[in-house]
Amino acid sequence: MANREEVRATTPVDRNHLSISKPKQIAAGIPAVTSSLKHGLTRMGLTKTIKTLKTVNQTNGFDCPGCAWPDPEHASLFEFCENGAKAVADEGTKKRVTPSFMSQHSVQEMAENSDYWINSQGRITHPMILHPGSNNYEKISWESAFELIAKNISNSGDPNRSVFYTSGRTSNEAAFLYQLFVRSLGTNNMPDCSNMCHESSGRGLGESIGIGKGTVTLDDFNKSKLIIVVGQNPGTNHPRMLTALRDAKRKGAKIIHINPLPEAGLIRFKHPQDYMTLSFGSEQLADMHLQVKIGGDAALFHGLMKVVLELDSLDHNFISDSTNGFEELKRNVTSTSWERIEKDTGLTRFQIEQAGKMCADSNATIACWAMGLTQHKNGVAVIQEVANLLLIGGHIGKPGAGLCPVRGHSNVQGDRTVGIWERPSEQFLERMDKATGINSPRKHGVDVVESIIRMNSGEVDVFVCMGGNFISATPDTEITASGIRKVKLTVQISTKLNRSHLVTGETALILPCLGRTEIDKQDSGEQFVSVENSMGIVHSSIGGIKPISEHLRSEAWIVAKLASIVLDDNRDWMDLVSNYDNIRDLMSNALEGFDDYNERVRNPNGFALPNLPRDSRQFNTSDGRAKLITHQLPELTISDGNYVMMTIRSHDQYNTTIYDLHDRYRGIHGNRRVVLMNANDMIERGWKTRHFVDIVSHYEGETRRANSWQVVPYDIPSGNIATYFPEANVLVPLNSTADKSNTPTSKWIICSLLEPGQSLGEEE
Ligand SMILES: Nc1nc2c(c(=O)[nH]1)N[C@H]1C(S)=C(S)[C@@H](COP(=O)(O)OP(=O)(O)OC[C@H]3O[C@@H](n4cnc5c(=O)[nH]c(N)nc54)[C@H](O)[C@@H]3O)O[C@H]1N2
Ligand SMILES: Nc1nc2c(c(=O)[nH]1)N[C@H]1C(S)=C(S)[C@@H](COP(=O)(O)OP(=O)(O)OC[C@H]3O[C@@H](n4cnc5c(=O)[nH]c(N)nc54)[C@H](O)[C@@H]3O)O[C@H]1N2
Ligand SMILES: [Mo]
């Protein structure tokens, strides 16, 4: 029997099954409806599909686990999108991972299958354990599982040798209890998916406007004159945003799309529900597509600001009364040459001037962004440049205008608000301590990248994951795997099997939990939970489906029970969790903006958390002014013959969960191991479509290699390439991270493309 060290950390290479069709120009429409139903019906069956989909994003239903885009106030029945439906169907699957399934499949054997296969094995039914040296999981009782965790934490001696990860689906209630438990234990080691996601937004906006969140509500889209969508692919990742864009457009807004790829969602859109009203045409969304080169956004925003400054389309009163740094910003931006801007962006001065004029003409501009900006070395800086453009025009804290980082996981923003943070502020901790009677540790904890470094140096004994798929989501897969294998006990609280259940510490536990769609019954009866969407609205979510197994527990219950066994404190954790109102009462006192939580969360539309810039055009910075923080442009020159690679999501995945193998809008089917490449770059190398290449990434003299990818010609700037994550994560260097936010630079990886088997230095 193979050694546990040999369990595959990456999905195996598939050299077949690739088929290619023409990329789509229209997003959604009938194919989206068919695809939703297909995913629902094949996984959940007819009755459950209808029952489940009917309650997504309804007042008395559950919050769609698909993304963090807000719901309109009067949600139409079936307020979900194709990809939300896939997320729901994936959770509602009829297939099961039982102890008997696990006894038949060793971890090695399962890991030889693709990520797609692993996810499609179904929902986990029982708590299970993988003993040291064993290759098969077996059943364990909840009590014994908790005692094992307690024993390992206590043997470890130092709470800082334990790490507690969170993915962003966890409810506010569960996340609050989790951070209370971890801080009671004595550590701030709470890395979360945010570290790989919008950390740069939080950091950048925190410095610029005094709050690490966006400043618009959904209603602002109806009042906006210009919406800039930069570094984001809403057609796939936030499909319901397309409806907001369409409505804004119908009310007269213009849309600029800034992206190295012409993403289908922003070209034309057809609302699936329009078919019911017999309107068959599709609508154009973006008025302008700026096909910027990867990493060229900072230069582009300098260009846009040059135009706005020249046309003097500025809010002079706002600049002088409410900001500082304007003169320096102006000096810096004016000194950036058009030559440099054209070189970095790959765009012409004319194109940027046209876009700049659109900015100058608008008196209410919104800027939306996602991973295309955050996952860069200058992620924090570039977001501050976006903020600068809006601030100098006064586009903040007024109707139709503001900053809009579009979050990923459905409650990633809420988790941070309630305390999942490795570097909490003193203000936050003081209030927490006062309300809960704990004595929070002050020393900052580790983020995702630091956790991996600590694991590798043998400094982590216990690693608990509240959801997520750490091994596949993080950079540098092989290094992460070697770190995880050094941990004594890894614990995975999850709904579905993934690679993080296979590549584990010496001992591994799986604690199966309820999903969003399921009924959560505690001692006092059925419970609801609450979440915060991308626009700072907190609202309730309640599952209505019978849990898939009687052995599942809610995340909140799991944390409470664990805390009651591990900690020697006076808190009655089980009483807290017997009725989630008790947790929320505690949250009301411990968290800013959560007063009368129990009452306000019961409002059908939830309530808005305080947001100074949005609500009153004020800024919680050291001097009460918004800061115009300007930066030197990043150095984008790379060695001749190399390419800049971005790692992106296909239409049929949810992060590391692969639902299926069709990237429908981009016309790539059956195989995800592809490199999207500019056709002229292919001709230069003499390569035809489907030619196999090996990819080598470069970072500070180190190289990483992944073999057997097929090239596909695509409308992407010359010198840029794109691959899918998580497959490409083996190529993302652990230490290549964004300044200040430490987010892996998953959208900026310098690579060579080699002939199969060719060694580096041999390319012509
Ligand atoms: N169906 C589905 N929905 C999801 C997810 C999912 O995997 N599937 N994931 C969720 C999560 S956690 C997140 S964070 C979001 C992610 O949502 P996105 O950020 O939209 O996801 P990515 O695929 O990473 O796409 C980034 C986009 O940025 C562009 N881009 C890359 N580099 C640059 C650059 O240098 N400049 C510019 N201007 N653009 C660039 C890419 O071409 C791509 O269109 O979606 C959430 N929603
Ligand atoms: N190269 C590259 N790497 C990236 C990115 C990229 O663009 N490029 N994007 C990054 C981003 S933005 C993010 S957010 C991370 C995502 O990182 P993670 O959040 O860690 O990963 P997910 O794939 O979303 O996690 C999926 C797993 O969550 C579990 N799960 C699902 N629902 C629930 C639930 O309700 N409760 C619990 N407890 N578990 C549940 C299931 O077991 C499922 O397999 O990946 C990052 N990694
Ligand atoms: Mo994310």
PDB file of N, CA and C and ligand atoms in Angstrom, residues 197 371 408-409 649 655, ligand 3:
ATOM      1  N   CYS A 197      -8.327  36.813  -1.488  1.00  0.00           N
ATOM      2  CA  CYS A 197      -9.452  37.319  -2.273  1.00  0.00           C
ATOM      3  C   CYS A 197      -9.476  38.850  -2.250  1.00  0.00           C
ATOM      4  N   MET A 371     -11.216  40.091  -8.599  1.00  0.00           N
ATOM      5  CA  MET A 371      -9.870  39.527  -8.499  1.00  0.00           C
ATOM      6  C   MET A 371      -8.864  40.042  -9.527  1.00  0.00           C
ATOM      7  N   GLY A 408     -16.670  37.734  -3.111  1.00  0.00           N
ATOM      8  CA  GLY A 408     -16.802  36.404  -3.669  1.00  0.00           C
ATOM      9  C   GLY A 408     -17.779  35.555  -2.890  1.00  0.00           C
ATOM     10  N   HIS A 409     -17.266  34.840  -1.884  1.00  0.00           N
ATOM     11  CA  HIS A 409     -18.101  33.958  -1.077  1.00  0.00           C
ATOM     12  C   HIS A 409     -19.262  34.729  -0.479  1.00  0.00           C
ATOM     13  N   ARG A 649     -11.380  31.659 -13.317  1.00  0.00           N
ATOM     14  CA  ARG A 649     -12.429  30.666 -13.112  1.00  0.00           C
ATOM     15  C   ARG A 649     -13.156  30.370 -14.424  1.00  0.00           C
ATOM     16  N   ASN A 655     -14.941  28.153  -7.293  1.00  0.00           N
ATOM     17  CA  ASN A 655     -13.582  28.087  -6.755  1.00  0.00           C
ATOM     18  C   ASN A 655     -13.010  26.709  -7.040  1.00  0.00           C
TER      19      ASN A 655
HETATM   20 MO    MO B   3     -12.931  34.865  -3.342  1.00  0.00          MO
END
